[in-house]
């Protein structure tokens, strides 16, 4: 069976983890701090906080900005549930909007959805392909948008406009007009979950890039406290002899990254541009070239003059396939020992969100993309031969399901 996205764990990672295990310090400490500095240098943002997940990062930044009951947060209907769940956790209302043909949030739809209650926009860089950040950044700065903005907290007043909190779970390393994700807008949150491009098993990072008058380093320090119980000293500081006394300055959360996780991330980052991205890019290009001549294949966008994906996913679409036909195609692909996936079941279609009144009928583009989408395996270690096996399996499954019936007529 060709797997979908197994982690690439080799001796170098094992050695780095063992080094941490033997070091006498396994939770947040020197390796996490080093990882944060290297992430900041890579992305070109102002300051970076590592946490135990992207979900935690998204939620803590909504809470930091004071998002609460009565507020609205705009996000694409085509995303993973985590993007919406964190808005619910804060008691605010998720306002889903439709996406464009590139699977990313439709900026015109965002504009129409803005109200006096809108506090945050959460774009999602689907499959690793960056959203149109110039358009999003310009939209929140427009006079008609800022005139509508109604700040309720100190941070909201300081920013004076809607915050852009990017769900960059897929897009670490992606480029937009010469800049890396993380440096493209106010705040971007990366995921280092096991299936993501760069992994720490579980984990995530908040890339801070707020404009003046915000002090991103001061905010980093405040977030360290907020994500560790609201305790004014972290565990490492407390181990210094005699330095036992601490205070709780707020009822904080528990979201920190451990040095065991960071040690995996340090190795991943050290070879991200030299090994990981090139390997993923090669697979994506192989699929794109292979399917270029199949008239039923819709190739996802991954590179333009201005944008380059992080090659996280290859969301192939089967032109003309209904949801049932797509599911039948998947069953035939899996029967040929190839693992595939669907990214994602749009959030308004899931049980909980449809139960509270959202309807996929309101997001026709999202549904049209979802109904015929099949995500193909992309991972470091997928061989050329396996890649061709995937292509063959997809092609024959599509032929059987979409074209068999027609020839029988
Ligand atoms: C994986 C993912 C997340 C959640 O990341 P975690 O690190 O698992 O919390 C959020 N949004 C999207 C789009 C994702 O794919």
mmCIF file of C-alpha atoms and ligand atoms in Angstrom:
data_model
loop_
_atom_site.group_PDB
_atom_site.id
_atom_site.type_symbol
_atom_site.label_atom_id
_atom_site.label_comp_id
_atom_site.label_asym_id
_atom_site.label_seq_id
_atom_site.Cartn_x
_atom_site.Cartn_y
_atom_site.Cartn_z
ATOM 1 C CA UNK A 1 0.000 0.000 0.000
ATOM 2 C CA UNK A 2 1.382 3.429 -0.894
ATOM 3 C CA UNK A 3 0.724 5.558 2.204
ATOM 4 C CA UNK A 4 -0.656 9.096 2.099
ATOM 5 C CA UNK A 5 1.752 11.171 4.203
ATOM 6 C CA UNK A 6 4.007 9.166 6.531
ATOM 7 C CA UNK A 7 6.570 11.167 8.543
ATOM 8 C CA UNK A 8 10.170 11.103 7.314
ATOM 9 C CA UNK A 9 12.098 10.087 10.427
ATOM 10 C CA UNK A 10 15.762 9.247 9.917
ATOM 11 C CA UNK A 11 18.870 8.802 12.083
ATOM 12 C CA UNK A 12 19.571 12.545 12.202
ATOM 13 C CA UNK A 13 16.186 13.220 13.800
ATOM 14 C CA UNK A 14 16.532 10.267 16.156
ATOM 15 C CA UNK A 15 19.989 11.488 17.239
ATOM 16 C CA UNK A 16 18.708 15.014 17.909
ATOM 17 C CA UNK A 17 15.765 13.703 19.954
ATOM 18 C CA UNK A 18 18.065 11.386 21.924
ATOM 19 C CA UNK A 19 20.390 14.331 22.550
ATOM 20 C CA UNK A 20 17.455 16.165 24.151
ATOM 21 C CA UNK A 21 16.366 13.106 26.126
ATOM 22 C CA UNK A 22 19.892 12.741 27.564
ATOM 23 C CA UNK A 23 20.359 16.469 28.182
ATOM 24 C CA UNK A 24 18.418 16.639 31.444
ATOM 25 C CA UNK A 25 15.941 19.148 29.943
ATOM 26 C CA UNK A 26 12.978 17.838 27.940
ATOM 27 C CA UNK A 27 10.247 20.511 28.146
ATOM 28 C CA UNK A 28 10.340 24.126 26.868
ATOM 29 C CA UNK A 29 13.950 25.267 26.971
ATOM 30 C CA UNK A 30 17.015 26.030 24.859
ATOM 31 C CA UNK A 31 15.995 23.979 21.811
ATOM 32 C CA UNK A 32 12.528 25.550 21.601
ATOM 33 C CA UNK A 33 14.055 29.035 21.901
ATOM 34 C CA UNK A 34 16.631 28.215 19.215
ATOM 35 C CA UNK A 35 13.926 26.807 16.932
ATOM 36 C CA UNK A 36 11.876 29.998 17.372
ATOM 37 C CA UNK A 37 14.829 32.221 16.405
ATOM 38 C CA UNK A 38 15.607 30.108 13.331
ATOM 39 C CA UNK A 39 11.944 30.145 12.254
ATOM 40 C CA UNK A 40 11.930 33.953 12.523
ATOM 41 C CA UNK A 41 15.124 34.179 10.457
ATOM 42 C CA UNK A 42 13.652 31.848 7.825
ATOM 43 C CA UNK A 43 10.302 33.605 7.490
ATOM 44 C CA UNK A 44 11.472 37.189 7.883
ATOM 45 C CA UNK A 45 8.745 38.127 10.365
ATOM 46 C CA UNK A 46 9.346 39.956 13.670
ATOM 47 C CA UNK A 47 9.085 37.294 16.378
ATOM 48 C CA UNK A 48 7.881 33.684 16.621
ATOM 49 C CA UNK A 49 6.284 31.706 19.434
ATOM 50 C CA UNK A 50 6.277 27.911 19.298
ATOM 51 C CA UNK A 51 3.285 26.097 20.798
ATOM 52 C CA UNK A 52 1.854 22.588 21.030
ATOM 53 C CA UNK A 53 -0.374 23.051 17.937
ATOM 54 C CA UNK A 54 -1.533 25.474 15.296
ATOM 55 C CA UNK A 55 -5.008 25.277 16.800
ATOM 56 C CA UNK A 56 -3.654 26.565 20.117
ATOM 57 C CA UNK A 57 -1.866 29.366 18.262
ATOM 58 C CA UNK A 58 -4.996 30.456 16.403
ATOM 59 C CA UNK A 59 -7.078 30.400 19.578
ATOM 60 C CA UNK A 60 -4.601 32.286 21.761
ATOM 61 C CA UNK A 61 -4.286 35.051 19.148
ATOM 62 C CA UNK A 62 -8.077 35.431 18.904
ATOM 63 C CA UNK A 63 -8.173 35.642 22.700
ATOM 64 C CA UNK A 64 -5.253 38.088 22.818
ATOM 65 C CA UNK A 65 -7.152 40.356 20.387
ATOM 66 C CA UNK A 66 -10.194 40.157 22.671
ATOM 67 C CA UNK A 67 -12.503 38.250 20.322
ATOM 68 C CA UNK A 68 -15.647 37.326 22.224
ATOM 69 C CA UNK A 69 -19.405 36.907 22.126
ATOM 70 C CA UNK A 70 -21.008 39.407 19.754
ATOM 71 C CA UNK A 71 -17.973 39.485 17.456
ATOM 72 C CA UNK A 72 -17.695 38.027 13.956
ATOM 73 C CA UNK A 73 -14.697 36.345 12.371
ATOM 74 C CA UNK A 74 -14.551 35.777 8.606
ATOM 75 C CA UNK A 75 -13.051 32.526 7.274
ATOM 76 C CA UNK A 76 -13.351 30.367 4.150
ATOM 77 C CA UNK A 77 -15.979 27.611 4.059
ATOM 78 C CA UNK A 78 -13.282 25.430 2.498
ATOM 79 C CA UNK A 79 -10.999 24.712 5.447
ATOM 80 C CA UNK A 80 -10.337 22.283 8.247
ATOM 81 C CA UNK A 81 -12.668 22.479 11.246
ATOM 82 C CA UNK A 82 -9.906 23.837 13.531
ATOM 83 C CA UNK A 83 -10.152 27.249 11.864
ATOM 84 C CA UNK A 84 -13.840 27.498 12.827
ATOM 85 C CA UNK A 85 -13.685 25.697 16.176
ATOM 86 C CA UNK A 86 -11.357 28.265 17.754
ATOM 87 C CA UNK A 87 -13.825 31.033 16.866
ATOM 88 C CA UNK A 88 -16.586 29.043 18.621
ATOM 89 C CA UNK A 89 -14.335 28.553 21.668
ATOM 90 C CA UNK A 90 -14.137 32.332 22.015
ATOM 91 C CA UNK A 91 -17.944 32.629 21.839
ATOM 92 C CA UNK A 92 -17.763 34.565 18.559
ATOM 93 C CA UNK A 93 -19.588 33.852 15.296
ATOM 94 C CA UNK A 94 -17.792 32.186 12.368
ATOM 95 C CA UNK A 95 -18.805 33.963 9.157
ATOM 96 C CA UNK A 96 -17.957 31.605 6.319
ATOM 97 C CA UNK A 97 -17.374 32.956 2.826
ATOM 98 C CA UNK A 98 -16.848 31.194 -0.476
ATOM 99 C CA UNK A 99 -13.485 30.535 -2.109
ATOM 100 C CA UNK A 100 -12.067 31.195 -5.570
ATOM 101 C CA UNK A 101 -10.955 28.629 -8.174
ATOM 102 C CA UNK A 102 -7.580 28.349 -6.359
ATOM 103 C CA UNK A 103 -9.385 27.014 -3.218
ATOM 104 C CA UNK A 104 -8.433 30.201 -1.316
ATOM 105 C CA UNK A 105 -10.725 32.760 0.303
ATOM 106 C CA UNK A 106 -12.453 35.056 -2.212
ATOM 107 C CA UNK A 107 -11.471 38.608 -1.291
ATOM 108 C CA UNK A 108 -14.602 40.120 -2.879
ATOM 109 C CA UNK A 109 -16.724 37.752 -0.763
ATOM 110 C CA UNK A 110 -14.767 38.827 2.330
ATOM 111 C CA UNK A 111 -15.502 42.460 1.522
ATOM 112 C CA UNK A 112 -19.246 41.798 1.286
ATOM 113 C CA UNK A 113 -19.198 39.891 4.597
ATOM 114 C CA UNK A 114 -17.575 42.660 6.666
ATOM 115 C CA UNK A 115 -19.881 44.262 9.240
ATOM 116 C CA UNK A 116 -19.382 46.509 12.280
ATOM 117 C CA UNK A 117 -18.996 43.275 14.295
ATOM 118 C CA UNK A 118 -16.073 41.917 12.232
ATOM 119 C CA UNK A 119 -12.910 41.724 14.324
ATOM 120 C CA UNK A 120 -10.715 39.231 12.457
ATOM 121 C CA UNK A 121 -10.272 37.694 9.009
ATOM 122 C CA UNK A 122 -8.707 34.225 8.928
ATOM 123 C CA UNK A 123 -7.483 33.375 5.423
ATOM 124 C CA UNK A 124 -6.254 29.809 4.835
ATOM 125 C CA UNK A 125 -3.349 29.060 2.469
ATOM 126 C CA UNK A 126 -4.994 25.932 1.086
ATOM 127 C CA UNK A 127 -2.601 23.149 0.046
ATOM 128 C CA UNK A 128 0.294 25.552 0.707
ATOM 129 C CA UNK A 129 -0.689 28.071 -1.972
ATOM 130 C CA UNK A 130 -0.683 31.588 -0.444
ATOM 131 C CA UNK A 131 -3.832 33.708 -0.436
ATOM 132 C CA UNK A 132 -3.825 37.140 -2.069
ATOM 133 C CA UNK A 133 -2.297 38.993 0.887
ATOM 134 C CA UNK A 134 -1.831 42.300 -0.947
ATOM 135 C CA UNK A 135 -5.584 42.383 -1.591
ATOM 136 C CA UNK A 136 -6.446 41.285 1.970
ATOM 137 C CA UNK A 137 -4.043 43.765 3.590
ATOM 138 C CA UNK A 138 -5.415 46.543 1.374
ATOM 139 C CA UNK A 139 -9.012 45.589 2.180
ATOM 140 C CA UNK A 140 -8.602 45.926 5.965
ATOM 141 C CA UNK A 141 -6.815 49.282 5.520
ATOM 142 C CA UNK A 142 -9.537 50.773 3.278
ATOM 143 C CA UNK A 143 -11.200 53.816 4.822
ATOM 144 C CA UNK A 144 -14.685 52.336 4.380
ATOM 145 C CA UNK A 145 -13.498 49.218 6.251
ATOM 146 C CA UNK A 146 -11.775 51.053 9.105
ATOM 147 C CA UNK A 147 -14.762 53.413 9.453
ATOM 148 C CA UNK A 148 -16.919 50.372 10.163
ATOM 149 C CA UNK A 149 -14.471 48.834 12.649
ATOM 150 C CA UNK A 150 -15.695 49.090 16.251
ATOM 151 C CA UNK A 151 -12.889 48.412 18.745
ATOM 152 C CA UNK A 152 -13.834 46.963 22.140
ATOM 153 C CA UNK A 153 -10.407 46.274 23.631
ATOM 154 C CA UNK A 154 -7.052 48.027 24.016
ATOM 155 C CA UNK A 155 -5.454 45.841 21.327
ATOM 156 C CA UNK A 156 -8.324 46.478 18.907
ATOM 157 C CA UNK A 157 -8.017 50.218 19.480
ATOM 158 C CA UNK A 158 -4.269 50.065 18.993
ATOM 159 C CA UNK A 159 -4.614 48.267 15.643
ATOM 160 C CA UNK A 160 -7.573 50.416 14.610
ATOM 161 C CA UNK A 161 -8.757 47.918 12.028
ATOM 162 C CA UNK A 162 -9.648 44.285 11.399
ATOM 163 C CA UNK A 163 -6.822 41.873 12.291
ATOM 164 C CA UNK A 164 -5.611 39.370 9.695
ATOM 165 C CA UNK A 165 -4.827 36.065 11.394
ATOM 166 C CA UNK A 166 -3.615 33.710 8.705
ATOM 167 C CA UNK A 167 -4.176 29.971 9.070
ATOM 168 C CA UNK A 168 -0.859 29.070 7.445
ATOM 169 C CA UNK A 169 -1.036 25.457 8.657
ATOM 170 C CA UNK A 170 -0.171 24.245 5.130
ATOM 171 C CA UNK A 171 2.078 26.970 3.853
ATOM 172 C CA UNK A 172 5.347 27.081 5.775
ATOM 173 C CA UNK A 173 8.013 27.950 3.185
ATOM 174 C CA UNK A 174 5.584 29.191 0.529
ATOM 175 C CA UNK A 175 6.472 32.410 -1.281
ATOM 176 C CA UNK A 176 4.409 35.461 -2.207
ATOM 177 C CA UNK A 177 6.112 38.238 -4.189
ATOM 178 C CA UNK A 178 9.559 37.390 -2.850
ATOM 179 C CA UNK A 179 8.519 36.964 0.780
ATOM 180 C CA UNK A 180 7.906 33.857 2.847
ATOM 181 C CA UNK A 181 4.606 33.194 4.594
ATOM 182 C CA UNK A 182 4.857 34.512 8.143
ATOM 183 C CA UNK A 183 5.980 37.897 6.825
ATOM 184 C CA UNK A 184 2.934 38.513 4.608
ATOM 185 C CA UNK A 185 0.437 39.876 7.101
ATOM 186 C CA UNK A 186 -0.215 40.676 10.801
ATOM 187 C CA UNK A 187 -0.039 37.180 12.261
ATOM 188 C CA UNK A 188 0.402 33.749 10.628
ATOM 189 C CA UNK A 189 0.078 30.417 12.365
ATOM 190 C CA UNK A 190 1.955 27.325 11.148
ATOM 191 C CA UNK A 191 1.172 23.701 11.969
ATOM 192 C CA UNK A 192 3.887 21.145 12.636
ATOM 193 C CA UNK A 193 1.425 18.265 12.991
ATOM 194 C CA UNK A 194 2.701 14.840 11.889
ATOM 195 C CA UNK A 195 1.276 15.099 8.348
ATOM 196 C CA UNK A 196 2.397 18.659 7.693
ATOM 197 C CA UNK A 197 5.404 19.711 5.561
ATOM 198 C CA UNK A 198 7.622 20.422 8.548
ATOM 199 C CA UNK A 199 6.782 18.352 11.590
ATOM 200 C CA UNK A 200 7.473 18.267 15.302
ATOM 201 C CA UNK A 201 5.001 15.303 15.741
ATOM 202 C CA UNK A 202 2.460 17.769 17.134
ATOM 203 C CA UNK A 203 3.200 21.467 17.306
ATOM 204 C CA UNK A 204 2.748 24.852 15.778
ATOM 205 C CA UNK A 205 4.128 28.363 15.682
ATOM 206 C CA UNK A 206 2.709 31.867 15.790
ATOM 207 C CA UNK A 207 4.612 34.202 13.469
ATOM 208 C CA UNK A 208 4.138 37.743 14.793
ATOM 209 C CA UNK A 209 4.463 40.538 12.270
ATOM 210 C CA UNK A 210 2.257 43.301 13.651
ATOM 211 C CA UNK A 211 2.775 46.899 12.536
ATOM 212 C CA UNK A 212 3.757 49.781 14.851
ATOM 213 C CA UNK A 213 2.866 50.693 17.545
ATOM 214 C CA UNK A 214 2.937 46.988 18.452
ATOM 215 C CA UNK A 215 6.184 45.670 19.903
ATOM 216 C CA UNK A 216 6.341 42.084 18.625
ATOM 217 C CA UNK A 217 9.121 41.111 21.049
ATOM 218 C CA UNK A 218 7.150 42.418 24.005
ATOM 219 C CA UNK A 219 4.091 40.584 22.698
ATOM 220 C CA UNK A 220 6.157 37.389 22.390
ATOM 221 C CA UNK A 221 7.133 37.701 26.067
ATOM 222 C CA UNK A 222 3.521 38.323 27.096
ATOM 223 C CA UNK A 223 2.352 35.317 25.065
ATOM 224 C CA UNK A 224 4.936 33.072 26.754
ATOM 225 C CA UNK A 225 3.201 33.905 30.048
ATOM 226 C CA UNK A 226 -0.302 33.588 28.573
ATOM 227 C CA UNK A 227 0.454 30.128 27.141
ATOM 228 C CA UNK A 228 2.061 28.812 30.337
ATOM 229 C CA UNK A 229 -0.595 29.180 33.058
ATOM 230 C CA UNK A 230 -0.127 32.949 33.331
ATOM 231 C CA UNK A 231 2.966 32.203 35.370
ATOM 232 C CA UNK A 232 5.541 34.996 35.327
ATOM 233 C CA UNK A 233 8.490 32.541 35.254
ATOM 234 C CA UNK A 234 8.842 29.504 33.020
ATOM 235 C CA UNK A 235 10.024 26.116 34.261
ATOM 236 C CA UNK A 236 13.603 26.675 33.107
ATOM 237 C CA UNK A 237 13.901 30.004 34.927
ATOM 238 C CA UNK A 238 12.544 28.392 38.083
ATOM 239 C CA UNK A 239 15.264 25.715 38.090
ATOM 240 C CA UNK A 240 17.928 28.358 38.733
ATOM 241 C CA UNK A 241 18.967 27.838 42.387
ATOM 242 C CA UNK A 242 16.928 29.982 44.748
ATOM 243 C CA UNK A 243 14.669 31.226 41.950
ATOM 244 C CA UNK A 244 11.602 29.308 43.107
ATOM 245 C CA UNK A 245 9.165 32.139 43.757
ATOM 246 C CA UNK A 246 6.669 32.914 40.986
ATOM 247 C CA UNK A 247 3.363 34.687 40.568
ATOM 248 C CA UNK A 248 0.258 34.005 38.511
ATOM 249 C CA UNK A 249 -0.561 37.226 36.695
ATOM 250 C CA UNK A 250 -3.573 35.962 34.716
ATOM 251 C CA UNK A 251 -5.535 32.696 34.328
ATOM 252 C CA UNK A 252 -3.363 31.475 31.469
ATOM 253 C CA UNK A 253 -3.456 28.466 29.184
ATOM 254 C CA UNK A 254 -1.126 25.465 28.790
ATOM 255 C CA UNK A 255 0.081 25.436 25.198
ATOM 256 C CA UNK A 256 3.885 25.270 25.260
ATOM 257 C CA UNK A 257 6.156 23.316 22.924
ATOM 258 C CA UNK A 258 8.635 20.852 24.449
ATOM 259 C CA UNK A 259 12.342 20.620 23.557
ATOM 260 C CA UNK A 260 11.700 17.050 22.372
ATOM 261 C CA UNK A 261 9.319 18.441 19.737
ATOM 262 C CA UNK A 262 11.680 21.313 18.911
ATOM 263 C CA UNK A 263 14.577 18.903 18.331
ATOM 264 C CA UNK A 264 12.619 17.248 15.513
ATOM 265 C CA UNK A 265 11.772 20.681 14.119
ATOM 266 C CA UNK A 266 15.394 21.851 14.216
ATOM 267 C CA UNK A 267 16.480 18.994 11.968
ATOM 268 C CA UNK A 268 13.488 19.453 9.665
ATOM 269 C CA UNK A 269 14.175 23.188 9.327
ATOM 270 C CA UNK A 270 17.912 22.650 8.705
ATOM 271 C CA UNK A 271 17.102 20.700 5.536
ATOM 272 C CA UNK A 272 13.792 22.255 4.604
ATOM 273 C CA UNK A 273 14.988 24.181 1.546
ATOM 274 C CA UNK A 274 17.646 21.679 0.497
ATOM 275 C CA UNK A 275 15.716 18.402 0.791
ATOM 276 C CA UNK A 276 12.092 18.663 1.904
ATOM 277 C CA UNK A 277 10.725 21.369 -0.414
ATOM 278 C CA UNK A 278 12.589 20.130 -3.515
ATOM 279 C CA UNK A 279 11.366 16.558 -2.924
ATOM 280 C CA UNK A 280 7.761 17.714 -2.575
ATOM 281 C CA UNK A 281 8.013 20.044 -5.551
ATOM 282 C CA UNK A 282 9.338 17.233 -7.730
ATOM 283 C CA UNK A 283 6.338 15.031 -6.881
ATOM 284 C CA UNK A 284 3.829 17.817 -7.498
ATOM 285 C CA UNK A 285 5.440 18.639 -10.855
ATOM 286 C CA UNK A 286 5.422 14.968 -11.782
ATOM 287 C CA UNK A 287 1.675 14.739 -11.150
ATOM 288 C CA UNK A 288 1.024 18.026 -12.955
ATOM 289 C CA UNK A 289 2.941 16.891 -16.027
ATOM 290 C CA UNK A 290 1.462 13.397 -15.994
ATOM 291 C CA UNK A 291 -2.140 14.626 -15.864
ATOM 292 C CA UNK A 292 -1.605 17.599 -18.214
ATOM 293 C CA UNK A 293 -2.888 15.590 -21.184
ATOM 294 C CA UNK A 294 -5.893 14.044 -19.413
ATOM 295 C CA UNK A 295 -8.848 16.186 -20.379
ATOM 296 C CA UNK A 296 -10.760 15.209 -17.224
ATOM 297 C CA UNK A 297 -7.964 16.403 -14.906
ATOM 298 C CA UNK A 298 -7.991 19.843 -13.271
ATOM 299 C CA UNK A 299 -4.484 20.548 -11.958
ATOM 300 C CA UNK A 300 -4.310 22.658 -8.776
ATOM 301 C CA UNK A 301 -2.376 25.940 -8.905
ATOM 302 C CA UNK A 302 1.085 25.709 -7.327
ATOM 303 C CA UNK A 303 3.271 28.291 -9.066
ATOM 304 C CA UNK A 304 2.719 31.622 -10.777
ATOM 305 C CA UNK A 305 5.091 34.521 -11.468
ATOM 306 C CA UNK A 306 4.403 35.908 -7.988
ATOM 307 C CA UNK A 307 3.441 32.887 -5.887
ATOM 308 C CA UNK A 308 4.989 29.560 -5.087
ATOM 309 C CA UNK A 309 3.330 26.873 -3.007
ATOM 310 C CA UNK A 310 4.945 24.958 -0.179
ATOM 311 C CA UNK A 311 3.759 21.866 -2.079
ATOM 312 C CA UNK A 312 1.848 20.567 0.926
ATOM 313 C CA UNK A 313 -1.022 18.901 -0.940
ATOM 314 C CA UNK A 314 -1.892 17.937 -4.502
ATOM 315 C CA UNK A 315 -5.664 18.485 -4.656
ATOM 316 C CA UNK A 316 -6.489 16.984 -8.059
ATOM 317 C CA UNK A 317 -9.999 17.559 -9.385
ATOM 318 C CA UNK A 318 -11.913 15.280 -11.714
ATOM 319 C CA UNK A 319 -13.825 17.440 -14.196
ATOM 320 C CA UNK A 320 -17.513 16.619 -14.283
ATOM 321 C CA UNK A 321 -17.453 14.111 -11.429
ATOM 322 C CA UNK A 322 -20.275 14.223 -8.899
ATOM 323 C CA UNK A 323 -19.619 13.614 -5.214
ATOM 324 C CA UNK A 324 -20.818 9.990 -5.609
ATOM 325 C CA UNK A 325 -18.587 9.423 -8.636
ATOM 326 C CA UNK A 326 -15.622 10.948 -6.792
ATOM 327 C CA UNK A 327 -16.224 8.584 -3.881
ATOM 328 C CA UNK A 328 -16.437 5.630 -6.302
ATOM 329 C CA UNK A 329 -13.159 6.720 -7.937
ATOM 330 C CA UNK A 330 -11.497 6.854 -4.517
ATOM 331 C CA UNK A 331 -12.701 3.335 -3.707
ATOM 332 C CA UNK A 332 -11.136 2.065 -6.955
ATOM 333 C CA UNK A 333 -7.860 3.900 -6.273
ATOM 334 C CA UNK A 334 -7.648 2.444 -2.771
ATOM 335 C CA UNK A 335 -8.357 -1.023 -4.214
ATOM 336 C CA UNK A 336 -5.137 -0.558 -6.205
ATOM 337 C CA UNK A 337 -3.189 -0.119 -2.955
ATOM 338 C CA UNK A 338 -2.865 3.671 -3.174
ATOM 339 C CA UNK A 339 -3.908 5.913 -0.254
ATOM 340 C CA UNK A 340 -5.650 9.140 -1.146
ATOM 341 C CA UNK A 341 -7.688 11.690 0.797
ATOM 342 C CA UNK A 342 -10.215 14.487 0.447
ATOM 343 C CA UNK A 343 -9.266 17.970 1.656
ATOM 344 C CA UNK A 344 -11.554 18.966 3.187
ATOM 345 C CA UNK A 345 -15.153 18.231 3.943
ATOM 346 C CA UNK A 346 -16.203 21.927 3.954
ATOM 347 C CA UNK A 347 -16.931 22.978 7.529
ATOM 348 C CA UNK A 348 -20.576 24.034 6.870
ATOM 349 C CA UNK A 349 -21.250 20.437 5.677
ATOM 350 C CA UNK A 350 -20.102 18.802 8.921
ATOM 351 C CA UNK A 351 -22.655 17.574 11.439
ATOM 352 C CA UNK A 352 -22.128 20.201 14.089
ATOM 353 C CA UNK A 353 -21.982 23.235 11.823
ATOM 354 C CA UNK A 354 -24.918 22.214 9.628
ATOM 355 C CA UNK A 355 -26.778 21.473 12.880
ATOM 356 C CA UNK A 356 -26.404 25.079 14.043
ATOM 357 C CA UNK A 357 -27.742 26.403 10.754
ATOM 358 C CA UNK A 358 -24.928 26.697 8.241
ATOM 359 C CA UNK A 359 -25.640 25.331 4.769
ATOM 360 C CA UNK A 360 -23.220 24.308 2.026
ATOM 361 C CA UNK A 361 -25.732 25.687 -0.484
ATOM 362 C CA UNK A 362 -24.517 29.150 0.500
ATOM 363 C CA UNK A 363 -20.992 28.342 -0.750
ATOM 364 C CA UNK A 364 -21.445 26.983 -4.289
ATOM 365 C CA UNK A 365 -17.804 27.341 -5.364
ATOM 366 C CA UNK A 366 -16.638 25.516 -2.246
ATOM 367 C CA UNK A 367 -19.005 22.659 -3.013
ATOM 368 C CA UNK A 368 -18.028 22.544 -6.686
ATOM 369 C CA UNK A 369 -14.360 22.178 -5.709
ATOM 370 C CA UNK A 370 -15.033 19.664 -2.954
ATOM 371 C CA UNK A 371 -17.348 17.366 -4.901
ATOM 372 C CA UNK A 372 -14.676 16.242 -7.370
ATOM 373 C CA UNK A 373 -11.509 16.693 -5.285
ATOM 374 C CA UNK A 374 -9.044 13.880 -4.543
ATOM 375 C CA UNK A 375 -5.767 14.587 -2.732
ATOM 376 C CA UNK A 376 -2.828 12.477 -3.916
ATOM 377 C CA UNK A 377 0.108 11.345 -1.764
ATOM 378 C CA UNK A 378 2.997 13.838 -1.462
ATOM 379 C CA UNK A 379 5.782 13.002 0.978
ATOM 380 C CA UNK A 380 9.554 12.816 1.252
ATOM 381 C CA UNK A 381 10.489 9.296 0.260
ATOM 382 C CA UNK A 382 7.725 8.739 -2.312
ATOM 383 C CA UNK A 383 9.691 7.259 -5.210
ATOM 384 C CA UNK A 384 9.312 8.080 -8.867
ATOM 385 C CA UNK A 385 8.011 4.579 -9.479
ATOM 386 C CA UNK A 386 5.401 4.961 -6.727
ATOM 387 C CA UNK A 387 4.407 8.352 -8.119
ATOM 388 C CA UNK A 388 3.750 6.703 -11.488
ATOM 389 C CA UNK A 389 1.791 3.942 -9.704
ATOM 390 C CA UNK A 390 -0.423 6.657 -8.187
ATOM 391 C CA UNK A 391 -0.941 8.249 -11.614
ATOM 392 C CA UNK A 392 -1.877 4.903 -13.168
ATOM 393 C CA UNK A 393 -4.267 4.041 -10.334
ATOM 394 C CA UNK A 394 -6.033 7.413 -10.554
ATOM 395 C CA UNK A 395 -6.283 7.282 -14.337
ATOM 396 C CA UNK A 396 -7.724 3.776 -14.495
ATOM 397 C CA UNK A 397 -10.174 4.507 -11.654
ATOM 398 C CA UNK A 398 -11.428 7.638 -13.422
ATOM 399 C CA UNK A 399 -11.784 5.720 -16.697
ATOM 400 C CA UNK A 400 -13.791 2.960 -15.039
ATOM 401 C CA UNK A 401 -16.146 5.275 -13.181
ATOM 402 C CA UNK A 402 -16.586 8.194 -15.576
ATOM 403 C CA UNK A 403 -16.232 6.638 -19.015
ATOM 404 C CA UNK A 404 -17.323 2.980 -18.688
ATOM 405 C CA UNK A 405 -21.008 3.878 -18.553
ATOM 406 C CA UNK A 406 -20.825 6.112 -21.619
ATOM 407 C CA UNK A 407 -19.198 3.451 -23.815
ATOM 408 C CA UNK A 408 -21.893 0.965 -22.737
ATOM 409 C CA UNK A 409 -24.670 3.170 -24.192
HETATM 410 C C1 LIG B 1 -3.696 20.848 10.282
HETATM 411 C C2 LIG B 1 -4.530 22.071 10.184
HETATM 412 C C3 LIG B 1 -4.835 22.848 11.311
HETATM 413 C C4 LIG B 1 -4.532 22.402 12.698
HETATM 414 O O1 LIG B 1 -3.183 22.231 12.981
HETATM 415 P P1 LIG B 1 -2.786 21.556 14.378
HETATM 416 O O2 LIG B 1 -1.318 21.826 14.489
HETATM 417 O O3 LIG B 1 -3.113 20.100 14.258
HETATM 418 O O4 LIG B 1 -3.561 22.220 15.439
HETATM 419 C C5 LIG B 1 -5.513 24.036 11.139
HETATM 420 N N1 LIG B 1 -5.912 24.438 9.922
HETATM 421 C C6 LIG B 1 -5.667 23.715 8.808
HETATM 422 C C7 LIG B 1 -6.121 24.238 7.487
HETATM 423 C C8 LIG B 1 -4.988 22.500 8.911
HETATM 424 O O5 LIG B 1 -4.798 21.750 7.829
#
